[in-house]
Amino acid sequence: MISRKMQDAMNDQVAAEFYSAHLYLSMSAYLESIDLPGFANWMRIQYQEEVSHGMKMFDYVIERDGRVLVKAIDAPLSEWKSVVSVFEAVYEHEQKVTGLINNLVDIALSEKDHASHIFLQWFVNEQVEEESTAKGIVRQLTMLGDSKAGLFQVDRELAQRVFTPPATTAR
Ligand code: FEO
């Protein structure tokens, strides 16, 4: 059975993953509003990924005979200055999430909870990918500068992204 301390921390992270989902859905709506449907699609897939992260942890707590508590989610921002500022905010947000995941790993170690430690490695790896992807898009957009043709091209590329559920789930 999962310890109370680990369970509570995981419940906080379930809420944090759903906040990320809300944030990316709001960004998707903003990107639609500035006529970038491909970027909006990319962000909509990101929303689905965050929901799957939250559910992965939700299922894990239940599998360990813990109790999941579904918490209130704060409203995210709804306006940004530009598409670049959106992706800078994604990169910044993912760095914060990495810190939250690292804290969970620290708790798993202090609780001597080896199962949670192993479970959390998926999230540790995922954060490396999340930060790298967001940073890559910021870099790409920065290189484009004011090129409308370039922005249109990237928008078409990001329109191709589809949701692939995580290969490993807790149950
Ligand atoms: Fe759930 Fe974007 O990491």
Tab-separated table of N, CA and C and ligand atoms in Angstrom:
chain	number	residue	atom	x	y	z
A	1	MET	N	0.845	-1.207	0.000
A	1	MET	CA	0.000	0.000	0.000
A	1	MET	C	0.882	1.260	0.000
A	2	ILE	N	0.413	2.270	-0.698
A	2	ILE	CA	1.172	3.519	-0.782
A	2	ILE	C	1.088	4.284	0.554
A	3	SER	N	2.182	4.981	0.926
A	3	SER	CA	2.144	5.748	2.187
A	3	SER	C	1.261	6.981	2.012
A	4	ARG	N	0.788	7.509	3.113
A	4	ARG	CA	-0.068	8.692	3.086
A	4	ARG	C	0.663	9.883	2.450
A	5	LYS	N	1.943	9.996	2.821
A	5	LYS	CA	2.729	11.123	2.302
A	5	LYS	C	2.891	11.034	0.772
A	6	MET	N	3.199	9.820	0.303
A	6	MET	CA	3.375	9.628	-1.147
A	6	MET	C	2.038	9.813	-1.861
A	7	GLN	N	0.981	9.282	-1.278
A	7	GLN	CA	-0.359	9.414	-1.865
A	7	GLN	C	-0.752	10.893	-2.007
A	8	ASP	N	-0.535	11.663	-0.939
A	8	ASP	CA	-0.919	13.081	-0.978
A	8	ASP	C	-0.126	13.839	-2.045
A	9	ALA	N	1.155	13.513	-2.132
A	9	ALA	CA	2.010	14.177	-3.127
A	9	ALA	C	1.573	13.793	-4.538
A	10	MET	N	1.202	12.533	-4.729
A	10	MET	CA	0.735	12.093	-6.055
A	10	MET	C	-0.593	12.769	-6.396
A	11	ASN	N	-1.459	12.917	-5.401
A	11	ASN	CA	-2.733	13.607	-5.647
A	11	ASN	C	-2.495	15.054	-6.079
A	12	ASP	N	-1.512	15.707	-5.453
A	12	ASP	CA	-1.162	17.070	-5.880
A	12	ASP	C	-0.677	17.065	-7.323
A	13	GLN	N	0.074	16.028	-7.684
A	13	GLN	CA	0.600	15.972	-9.050
A	13	GLN	C	-0.496	15.669	-10.069
A	14	VAL	N	-1.484	14.856	-9.682
A	14	VAL	CA	-2.635	14.631	-10.580
A	14	VAL	C	-3.259	15.995	-10.908
A	15	ALA	N	-3.450	16.823	-9.869
A	15	ALA	CA	-4.033	18.158	-10.089
A	15	ALA	C	-3.115	19.010	-10.964
A	16	ALA	N	-1.806	18.901	-10.740
A	16	ALA	CA	-0.846	19.693	-11.538
A	16	ALA	C	-0.894	19.273	-13.011
A	17	GLU	N	-1.054	17.978	-13.268
A	17	GLU	CA	-1.134	17.510	-14.661
A	17	GLU	C	-2.422	18.023	-15.318
A	18	PHE	N	-3.504	18.045	-14.552
A	18	PHE	CA	-4.752	18.569	-15.121
A	18	PHE	C	-4.693	20.086	-15.292
A	19	TYR	N	-3.918	20.768	-14.438
A	19	TYR	CA	-3.720	22.206	-14.666
A	19	TYR	C	-2.955	22.415	-15.979
A	20	SER	N	-1.920	21.581	-16.201
A	20	SER	CA	-1.163	21.673	-17.462
A	20	SER	C	-2.107	21.470	-18.636
A	21	ALA	N	-3.011	20.498	-18.521
A	21	ALA	CA	-3.979	20.241	-19.593
A	21	ALA	C	-4.820	21.494	-19.853
A	22	HIS	N	-5.317	22.114	-18.780
A	22	HIS	CA	-6.124	23.340	-18.903
A	22	HIS	C	-5.331	24.445	-19.589
A	23	LEU	N	-4.089	24.600	-19.156
A	23	LEU	CA	-3.233	25.652	-19.706
A	23	LEU	C	-3.050	25.449	-21.208
A	24	TYR	N	-2.771	24.209	-21.628
A	24	TYR	CA	-2.509	23.964	-23.045
A	24	TYR	C	-3.789	24.052	-23.878
A	25	LEU	N	-4.906	23.705	-23.277
A	25	LEU	CA	-6.173	23.874	-23.997
A	25	LEU	C	-6.450	25.366	-24.216
A	26	SER	N	-6.143	26.180	-23.193
A	26	SER	CA	-6.320	27.622	-23.318
A	26	SER	C	-5.380	28.192	-24.381
A	27	MET	N	-4.150	27.679	-24.409
A	27	MET	CA	-3.200	28.119	-25.445
A	27	MET	C	-3.700	27.715	-26.829
A	28	SER	N	-4.296	26.526	-26.930
A	28	SER	CA	-4.836	26.075	-28.211
A	28	SER	C	-5.924	27.041	-28.686
A	29	ALA	N	-6.787	27.443	-27.772
A	29	ALA	CA	-7.859	28.385	-28.130
A	29	ALA	C	-7.271	29.718	-28.584
A	30	TYR	N	-6.229	30.183	-27.882
A	30	TYR	CA	-5.576	31.441	-28.271
A	30	TYR	C	-4.977	31.319	-29.677
A	31	LEU	N	-4.303	30.189	-29.941
A	31	LEU	CA	-3.653	29.997	-31.247
A	31	LEU	C	-4.678	29.931	-32.378
A	32	GLU	N	-5.851	29.359	-32.080
A	32	GLU	CA	-6.942	29.395	-33.078
A	32	GLU	C	-7.339	30.844	-33.343
A	33	SER	N	-7.358	31.651	-32.265
A	33	SER	CA	-7.831	33.042	-32.389
A	33	SER	C	-6.872	33.899	-33.213
A	34	ILE	N	-5.605	33.476	-33.336
A	34	ILE	CA	-4.675	34.255	-34.175
A	34	ILE	C	-4.390	33.514	-35.502
A	35	ASP	N	-5.338	32.626	-35.866
A	35	ASP	CA	-5.297	31.956	-37.182
A	35	ASP	C	-4.064	31.087	-37.401
A	36	LEU	N	-3.727	30.305	-36.389
A	36	LEU	CA	-2.642	29.334	-36.532
A	36	LEU	C	-3.182	27.945	-36.159
A	37	PRO	N	-4.015	27.358	-37.027
A	37	PRO	CA	-4.681	26.099	-36.674
A	37	PRO	C	-3.723	24.929	-36.455
A	38	GLY	N	-2.565	24.952	-37.138
A	38	GLY	CA	-1.592	23.865	-36.955
A	38	GLY	C	-0.973	23.923	-35.559
A	39	PHE	N	-0.582	25.122	-35.141
A	39	PHE	CA	-0.049	25.297	-33.786
A	39	PHE	C	-1.135	24.936	-32.760
A	40	ALA	N	-2.370	25.348	-33.072
A	40	ALA	CA	-3.491	25.046	-32.170
A	40	ALA	C	-3.689	23.535	-32.057
A	41	ASN	N	-3.513	22.831	-33.184
A	41	ASN	CA	-3.642	21.365	-33.165
A	41	ASN	C	-2.555	20.754	-32.294
A	42	TRP	N	-1.334	21.241	-32.458
A	42	TRP	CA	-0.209	20.731	-31.662
A	42	TRP	C	-0.539	20.885	-30.168
A	43	MET	N	-1.078	22.054	-29.818
A	43	MET	CA	-1.366	22.328	-28.411
A	43	MET	C	-2.556	21.497	-27.917
A	44	ARG	N	-3.495	21.207	-28.803
A	44	ARG	CA	-4.621	20.354	-28.428
A	44	ARG	C	-4.127	18.932	-28.115
A	45	ILE	N	-3.152	18.461	-28.887
A	45	ILE	CA	-2.565	17.143	-28.617
A	45	ILE	C	-1.810	17.184	-27.287
A	46	GLN	N	-1.165	18.321	-27.037
A	46	GLN	CA	-0.441	18.488	-25.770
A	46	GLN	C	-1.428	18.397	-24.595
A	47	TYR	N	-2.581	18.996	-24.779
A	47	TYR	CA	-3.661	18.902	-23.776
A	47	TYR	C	-4.006	17.427	-23.512
A	48	GLN	N	-4.184	16.664	-24.589
A	48	GLN	CA	-4.533	15.243	-24.428
A	48	GLN	C	-3.414	14.479	-23.708
A	49	GLU	N	-2.179	14.842	-24.023
A	49	GLU	CA	-1.050	14.184	-23.350
A	49	GLU	C	-1.080	14.439	-21.853
A	50	GLU	N	-1.386	15.691	-21.482
A	50	GLU	CA	-1.409	16.026	-20.045
A	50	GLU	C	-2.535	15.281	-19.324
A	51	VAL	N	-3.677	15.148	-19.993
A	51	VAL	CA	-4.770	14.369	-19.401
A	51	VAL	C	-4.289	12.923	-19.174
A	52	SER	N	-3.569	12.385	-20.162
A	52	SER	CA	-3.087	11.002	-20.016
A	52	SER	C	-2.056	10.900	-18.894
A	53	HIS	N	-1.240	11.942	-18.698
A	53	HIS	CA	-0.288	11.927	-17.572
A	53	HIS	C	-1.042	11.893	-16.240
A	54	GLY	N	-2.068	12.767	-16.143
A	54	GLY	CA	-2.861	12.815	-14.909
A	54	GLY	C	-3.524	11.466	-14.630
A	55	MET	N	-4.061	10.865	-15.693
A	55	MET	CA	-4.758	9.580	-15.519
A	55	MET	C	-3.797	8.437	-15.209
A	56	LYS	N	-2.600	8.536	-15.744
A	56	LYS	CA	-1.590	7.507	-15.460
A	56	LYS	C	-1.300	7.495	-13.951
A	57	MET	N	-1.175	8.695	-13.378
A	57	MET	CA	-0.888	8.786	-11.947
A	57	MET	C	-2.125	8.426	-11.119
A	58	PHE	N	-3.281	8.848	-11.589
A	58	PHE	CA	-4.566	8.515	-10.957
A	58	PHE	C	-4.680	6.982	-10.820
A	59	ASP	N	-4.427	6.288	-11.931
A	59	ASP	CA	-4.535	4.818	-11.926
A	59	ASP	C	-3.485	4.177	-11.012
A	60	TYR	N	-2.307	4.776	-10.981
A	60	TYR	CA	-1.238	4.207	-10.153
A	60	TYR	C	-1.615	4.275	-8.667
A	61	VAL	N	-2.138	5.423	-8.234
A	61	VAL	CA	-2.521	5.577	-6.812
A	61	VAL	C	-3.568	4.519	-6.446
A	62	ILE	N	-4.532	4.308	-7.346
A	62	ILE	CA	-5.574	3.303	-7.087
A	62	ILE	C	-4.962	1.898	-7.045
A	63	GLU	N	-4.050	1.643	-7.983
A	63	GLU	CA	-3.415	0.317	-8.028
A	63	GLU	C	-2.641	0.016	-6.744
A	64	ARG	N	-2.116	1.070	-6.110
A	64	ARG	CA	-1.364	0.892	-4.863
A	64	ARG	C	-2.298	0.962	-3.650
A	65	ASP	N	-3.573	0.826	-3.884
A	65	ASP	CA	-4.571	0.827	-2.817
A	65	ASP	C	-4.648	2.163	-2.080
A	66	GLY	N	-4.361	3.245	-2.825
A	66	GLY	CA	-4.482	4.586	-2.247
A	66	GLY	C	-5.827	5.191	-2.593
A	67	ARG	N	-6.024	6.428	-2.152
A	67	ARG	CA	-7.283	7.136	-2.404
A	67	ARG	C	-6.977	8.370	-3.237
A	68	VAL	N	-7.613	8.440	-4.409
A	68	VAL	CA	-7.426	9.619	-5.257
A	68	VAL	C	-8.409	10.699	-4.840
A	69	LEU	N	-7.924	11.929	-4.713
A	69	LEU	CA	-8.797	13.070	-4.467
A	69	LEU	C	-8.697	13.997	-5.664
A	70	VAL	N	-9.820	14.262	-6.298
A	70	VAL	CA	-9.834	15.157	-7.459
A	70	VAL	C	-10.021	16.585	-6.946
A	71	LYS	N	-9.060	17.440	-7.299
A	71	LYS	CA	-9.041	18.792	-6.721
A	71	LYS	C	-9.445	19.861	-7.730
A	72	ALA	N	-9.721	21.060	-7.212
A	72	ALA	CA	-10.062	22.201	-8.078
A	72	ALA	C	-8.842	22.585	-8.910
A	73	ILE	N	-9.109	23.021	-10.130
A	73	ILE	CA	-8.037	23.447	-11.024
A	73	ILE	C	-8.169	24.960	-11.247
A	74	ASP	N	-7.077	25.695	-11.056
A	74	ASP	CA	-7.106	27.142	-11.296
A	74	ASP	C	-7.344	27.432	-12.777
A	75	ALA	N	-7.969	28.574	-13.051
A	75	ALA	CA	-8.144	28.993	-14.455
A	75	ALA	C	-6.789	29.429	-15.003
A	76	PRO	N	-6.447	28.988	-16.222
A	76	PRO	CA	-5.181	29.424	-16.819
A	76	PRO	C	-5.320	30.798	-17.464
A	77	LEU	N	-4.204	31.389	-17.897
A	77	LEU	CA	-4.247	32.614	-18.692
A	77	LEU	C	-5.002	32.320	-19.995
A	78	SER	N	-5.524	33.368	-20.617
A	78	SER	CA	-6.200	33.145	-21.902
A	78	SER	C	-5.602	33.982	-23.037
A	79	GLU	N	-4.698	34.886	-22.704
A	79	GLU	CA	-4.091	35.739	-23.744
A	79	GLU	C	-2.574	35.718	-23.615
A	80	TRP	N	-1.907	35.733	-24.766
A	80	TRP	CA	-0.458	35.861	-24.813
A	80	TRP	C	-0.123	36.923	-25.842
A	81	LYS	N	1.147	37.326	-25.894
A	81	LYS	CA	1.527	38.414	-26.810
A	81	LYS	C	1.696	37.935	-28.252
A	82	SER	N	2.108	36.674	-28.388
A	82	SER	CA	2.426	36.156	-29.728
A	82	SER	C	2.591	34.645	-29.635
A	83	VAL	N	2.755	34.014	-30.800
A	83	VAL	CA	2.977	32.571	-30.799
A	83	VAL	C	4.309	32.230	-30.099
A	84	VAL	N	5.309	33.088	-30.269
A	84	VAL	CA	6.600	32.812	-29.595
A	84	VAL	C	6.419	32.859	-28.080
A	85	SER	N	5.679	33.861	-27.615
A	85	SER	CA	5.516	33.978	-26.159
A	85	SER	C	4.733	32.783	-25.600
A	86	VAL	N	3.839	32.199	-26.407
A	86	VAL	CA	3.131	30.989	-25.970
A	86	VAL	C	4.133	29.861	-25.718
A	87	PHE	N	5.032	29.651	-26.686
A	87	PHE	CA	5.955	28.517	-26.549
A	87	PHE	C	7.045	28.782	-25.508
A	88	GLU	N	7.379	30.051	-25.300
A	88	GLU	CA	8.291	30.371	-24.185
A	88	GLU	C	7.617	30.018	-22.866
A	89	ALA	N	6.304	30.300	-22.785
A	89	ALA	CA	5.557	29.981	-21.563
A	89	ALA	C	5.460	28.462	-21.366
A	90	VAL	N	5.334	27.714	-22.473
A	90	VAL	CA	5.297	26.245	-22.378
A	90	VAL	C	6.624	25.745	-21.807
A	91	TYR	N	7.719	26.272	-22.355
A	91	TYR	CA	9.053	25.833	-21.898
A	91	TYR	C	9.232	26.127	-20.407
A	92	GLU	N	8.828	27.328	-20.009
A	92	GLU	CA	8.940	27.726	-18.597
A	92	GLU	C	8.068	26.821	-17.713
A	93	HIS	N	6.862	26.552	-18.198
A	93	HIS	CA	5.941	25.710	-17.422
A	93	HIS	C	6.500	24.295	-17.266
A	94	GLU	N	7.035	23.749	-18.351
A	94	GLU	CA	7.555	22.378	-18.274
A	94	GLU	C	8.760	22.282	-17.331
A	95	GLN	N	9.538	23.352	-17.244
A	95	GLN	CA	10.659	23.337	-16.289
A	95	GLN	C	10.130	23.282	-14.852
A	96	LYS	N	9.020	23.988	-14.621
A	96	LYS	CA	8.400	23.922	-13.280
A	96	LYS	C	7.907	22.508	-13.003
A	97	VAL	N	7.270	21.898	-14.007
A	97	VAL	CA	6.749	20.532	-13.822
A	97	VAL	C	7.896	19.564	-13.536
A	98	THR	N	9.013	19.754	-14.209
A	98	THR	CA	10.184	18.904	-13.941
A	98	THR	C	10.564	18.994	-12.462
A	99	GLY	N	10.525	20.213	-11.922
A	99	GLY	CA	10.832	20.393	-10.494
A	99	GLY	C	9.843	19.627	-9.617
A	100	LEU	N	8.552	19.644	-10.004
A	100	LEU	CA	7.534	18.917	-9.219
A	100	LEU	C	7.786	17.409	-9.264
A	101	ILE	N	8.140	16.912	-10.455
A	101	ILE	CA	8.420	15.468	-10.597
A	101	ILE	C	9.663	15.100	-9.774
A	102	ASN	N	10.671	15.950	-9.828
A	102	ASN	CA	11.879	15.673	-9.031
A	102	ASN	C	11.556	15.628	-7.535
A	103	ASN	N	10.667	16.502	-7.094
A	103	ASN	CA	10.255	16.464	-5.677
A	103	ASN	C	9.576	15.148	-5.333
A	104	LEU	N	8.743	14.665	-6.269
A	104	LEU	CA	8.069	13.375	-6.034
A	104	LEU	C	9.096	12.246	-5.919
A	105	VAL	N	10.115	12.298	-6.758
A	105	VAL	CA	11.174	11.280	-6.701
A	105	VAL	C	11.871	11.362	-5.343
A	106	ASP	N	12.123	12.587	-4.885
A	106	ASP	CA	12.763	12.758	-3.560
A	106	ASP	C	11.897	12.139	-2.463
A	107	ILE	N	10.584	12.330	-2.555
A	107	ILE	CA	9.676	11.759	-1.538
A	107	ILE	C	9.702	10.228	-1.617
A	108	ALA	N	9.663	9.694	-2.841
A	108	ALA	CA	9.709	8.228	-3.009
A	108	ALA	C	10.981	7.669	-2.360
A	109	LEU	N	12.086	8.376	-2.543
A	109	LEU	CA	13.352	7.907	-1.953
A	109	LEU	C	13.305	7.998	-0.430
A	110	SER	N	12.779	9.120	0.079
A	110	SER	CA	12.751	9.282	1.542
A	110	SER	C	11.773	8.310	2.205
A	111	GLU	N	10.728	7.917	1.451
A	111	GLU	CA	9.755	6.944	1.987
A	111	GLU	C	10.210	5.494	1.759
A	112	LYS	N	11.347	5.346	1.097
A	112	LYS	CA	11.840	4.010	0.679
A	112	LYS	C	10.763	3.260	-0.128
A	113	ASP	N	10.067	4.026	-0.980
A	113	ASP	CA	8.986	3.470	-1.806
A	113	ASP	C	9.565	3.143	-3.186
A	114	HIS	N	10.079	1.930	-3.329
A	114	HIS	CA	10.768	1.554	-4.567
A	114	HIS	C	9.812	1.486	-5.757
A	115	ALA	N	8.592	1.028	-5.516
A	115	ALA	CA	7.612	0.933	-6.617
A	115	ALA	C	7.329	2.324	-7.194
A	116	SER	N	7.109	3.300	-6.303
A	116	SER	CA	6.838	4.658	-6.797
A	116	SER	C	8.072	5.232	-7.480
A	117	HIS	N	9.226	4.913	-6.949
A	117	HIS	CA	10.464	5.398	-7.557
A	117	HIS	C	10.571	4.904	-9.007
A	118	ILE	N	10.281	3.620	-9.194
A	118	ILE	CA	10.333	3.054	-10.558
A	118	ILE	C	9.229	3.686	-11.419
A	119	PHE	N	8.027	3.780	-10.874
A	119	PHE	CA	6.903	4.368	-11.617
A	119	PHE	C	7.250	5.782	-12.106
A	120	LEU	N	7.890	6.551	-11.244
A	120	LEU	CA	8.171	7.958	-11.562
A	120	LEU	C	9.253	8.137	-12.624
A	121	GLN	N	10.027	7.084	-12.877
A	121	GLN	CA	11.079	7.226	-13.905
A	121	GLN	C	10.473	7.555	-15.266
A	122	TRP	N	9.274	7.036	-15.541
A	122	TRP	CA	8.602	7.361	-16.808
A	122	TRP	C	8.407	8.874	-16.919
A	123	PHE	N	7.982	9.486	-15.804
A	123	PHE	CA	7.743	10.933	-15.795
A	123	PHE	C	9.052	11.719	-15.898
A	124	VAL	N	10.099	11.199	-15.268
A	124	VAL	CA	11.412	11.860	-15.358
A	124	VAL	C	11.846	11.923	-16.827
A	125	ASN	N	11.727	10.791	-17.514
A	125	ASN	CA	12.104	10.744	-18.934
A	125	ASN	C	11.196	11.622	-19.783
A	126	GLU	N	9.918	11.591	-19.474
A	126	GLU	CA	8.950	12.394	-20.227
A	126	GLU	C	9.294	13.885	-20.131
A	127	GLN	N	9.724	14.316	-18.950
A	127	GLN	CA	10.054	15.733	-18.775
A	127	GLN	C	11.259	16.153	-19.614
A	128	VAL	N	12.207	15.245	-19.791
A	128	VAL	CA	13.360	15.561	-20.651
A	128	VAL	C	12.837	15.866	-22.060
A	129	GLU	N	11.911	15.020	-22.522
A	129	GLU	CA	11.340	15.184	-23.863
A	129	GLU	C	10.487	16.459	-23.951
A	130	GLU	N	9.670	16.685	-22.927
A	130	GLU	CA	8.774	17.853	-22.931
A	130	GLU	C	9.566	19.155	-23.003
A	131	GLU	N	10.610	19.266	-22.189
A	131	GLU	CA	11.418	20.494	-22.190
A	131	GLU	C	12.116	20.663	-23.535
A	132	SER	N	12.664	19.573	-24.041
A	132	SER	CA	13.420	19.633	-25.295
A	132	SER	C	12.515	20.032	-26.467
A	133	THR	N	11.311	19.466	-26.513
A	133	THR	CA	10.379	19.783	-27.603
A	133	THR	C	9.967	21.254	-27.563
A	134	ALA	N	9.608	21.732	-26.365
A	134	ALA	CA	9.172	23.129	-26.234
A	134	ALA	C	10.315	24.071	-26.610
A	135	LYS	N	11.508	23.771	-26.122
A	135	LYS	CA	12.673	24.618	-26.414
A	135	LYS	C	12.953	24.611	-27.925
A	136	GLY	N	12.782	23.451	-28.553
A	136	GLY	CA	13.019	23.327	-29.997
A	136	GLY	C	12.072	24.205	-30.800
A	137	ILE	N	10.818	24.263	-30.381
A	137	ILE	CA	9.842	25.094	-31.117
A	137	ILE	C	10.156	26.577	-30.897
A	138	VAL	N	10.554	26.943	-29.680
A	138	VAL	CA	10.943	28.342	-29.416
A	138	VAL	C	12.110	28.722	-30.339
A	139	ARG	N	13.082	27.822	-30.443
A	139	ARG	CA	14.270	28.089	-31.268
A	139	ARG	C	13.875	28.266	-32.746
A	140	GLN	N	12.987	27.372	-33.198
A	140	GLN	CA	12.525	27.417	-34.595
A	140	GLN	C	11.808	28.748	-34.885
A	141	LEU	N	10.926	29.147	-33.964
A	141	LEU	CA	10.167	30.382	-34.150
A	141	LEU	C	11.090	31.597	-34.099
A	142	THR	N	12.079	31.553	-33.232
A	142	THR	CA	13.014	32.677	-33.118
A	142	THR	C	13.803	32.827	-34.419
A	143	MET	N	14.194	31.702	-35.012
A	143	MET	CA	14.955	31.751	-36.271
A	143	MET	C	14.119	32.312	-37.410
A	144	LEU	N	12.804	32.019	-37.373
A	144	LEU	CA	11.920	32.508	-38.438
A	144	LEU	C	11.786	34.026	-38.430
A	145	GLY	N	11.915	34.616	-37.254
A	145	GLY	CA	11.759	36.071	-37.153
A	145	GLY	C	10.386	36.492	-37.626
A	146	ASP	N	10.343	37.424	-38.587
A	146	ASP	CA	9.059	37.949	-39.079
A	146	ASP	C	8.564	37.249	-40.341
A	147	SER	N	9.184	36.126	-40.696
A	147	SER	CA	8.804	35.448	-41.941
A	147	SER	C	7.423	34.804	-41.848
A	148	LYS	N	6.478	35.391	-42.547
A	148	LYS	CA	5.110	34.853	-42.558
A	148	LYS	C	5.074	33.499	-43.295
A	149	ALA	N	5.878	33.397	-44.359
A	149	ALA	CA	5.918	32.148	-45.132
A	149	ALA	C	6.458	31.015	-44.258
A	150	GLY	N	7.490	31.339	-43.486
A	150	GLY	CA	8.079	30.339	-42.589
A	150	GLY	C	7.081	29.899	-41.527
A	151	LEU	N	6.358	30.857	-40.980
A	151	LEU	CA	5.370	30.560	-39.934
A	151	LEU	C	4.263	29.663	-40.506
A	152	PHE	N	3.845	29.960	-41.725
A	152	PHE	CA	2.812	29.173	-42.392
A	152	PHE	C	3.294	27.732	-42.596
A	153	GLN	N	4.568	27.597	-42.970
A	153	GLN	CA	5.150	26.273	-43.198
A	153	GLN	C	5.171	25.459	-41.895
A	154	VAL	N	5.614	26.087	-40.798
A	154	VAL	CA	5.662	25.377	-39.505
A	154	VAL	C	4.238	25.037	-39.060
A	155	ASP	N	3.307	25.951	-39.296
A	155	ASP	CA	1.910	25.697	-38.930
A	155	ASP	C	1.397	24.442	-39.637
A	156	ARG	N	1.755	24.300	-40.908
A	156	ARG	CA	1.321	23.104	-41.666
A	156	ARG	C	1.958	21.838	-41.104
A	157	GLU	N	3.220	21.958	-40.678
A	157	GLU	CA	3.905	20.782	-40.103
A	157	GLU	C	3.243	20.360	-38.782
A	158	LEU	N	2.942	21.353	-37.936
A	158	LEU	CA	2.381	21.025	-36.614
A	158	LEU	C	0.937	20.520	-36.711
A	159	ALA	N	0.304	20.802	-37.841
A	159	ALA	CA	-1.059	20.304	-38.064
A	159	ALA	C	-1.081	18.778	-38.184
A	160	GLN	N	0.097	18.191	-38.464
A	160	GLN	CA	0.164	16.730	-38.673
A	160	GLN	C	0.209	15.946	-37.360
A	161	ARG	N	0.467	16.631	-36.240
A	161	ARG	CA	0.653	15.892	-34.982
A	161	ARG	C	-0.628	15.170	-34.569
A	162	VAL	N	-0.471	13.909	-34.182
A	162	VAL	CA	-1.623	13.145	-33.684
A	162	VAL	C	-1.320	12.631	-32.284
A	163	PHE	N	-2.362	12.333	-31.551
A	163	PHE	CA	-2.184	11.852	-30.170
A	163	PHE	C	-1.863	10.362	-30.153
A	164	THR	N	-0.795	10.015	-29.451
A	164	THR	CA	-0.444	8.606	-29.252
A	164	THR	C	-0.438	8.363	-27.743
A	165	PRO	N	-1.339	7.521	-27.243
A	165	PRO	CA	-1.367	7.289	-25.796
A	165	PRO	C	-0.037	6.719	-25.329
A	166	PRO	N	0.389	7.034	-24.082
A	166	PRO	CA	1.645	6.493	-23.566
A	166	PRO	C	1.660	4.970	-23.666
A	167	ALA	N	2.811	4.404	-24.032
A	167	ALA	CA	2.915	2.958	-24.234
A	167	ALA	C	2.704	2.187	-22.939
A	168	THR	N	3.178	2.760	-21.843
A	168	THR	CA	3.051	2.051	-20.565
A	168	THR	C	2.037	2.770	-19.683
A	169	THR	N	1.124	2.013	-19.151
A	169	THR	CA	0.166	2.598	-18.212
A	169	THR	C	0.221	1.803	-16.920
A	170	ALA	N	-0.282	2.394	-15.868
A	170	ALA	CA	-0.185	1.731	-14.553
A	170	ALA	C	-1.080	0.499	-14.480
A	171	ARG	N	-2.130	0.477	-15.277
A	171	ARG	CA	-3.043	-0.686	-15.254
A	171	ARG	C	-3.624	-0.935	-16.628
B	1	FEO	FE1	2.777	16.210	-17.842
B	1	FEO	FE2	3.966	18.331	-19.839
B	1	FEO	O1	4.235	17.046	-18.538
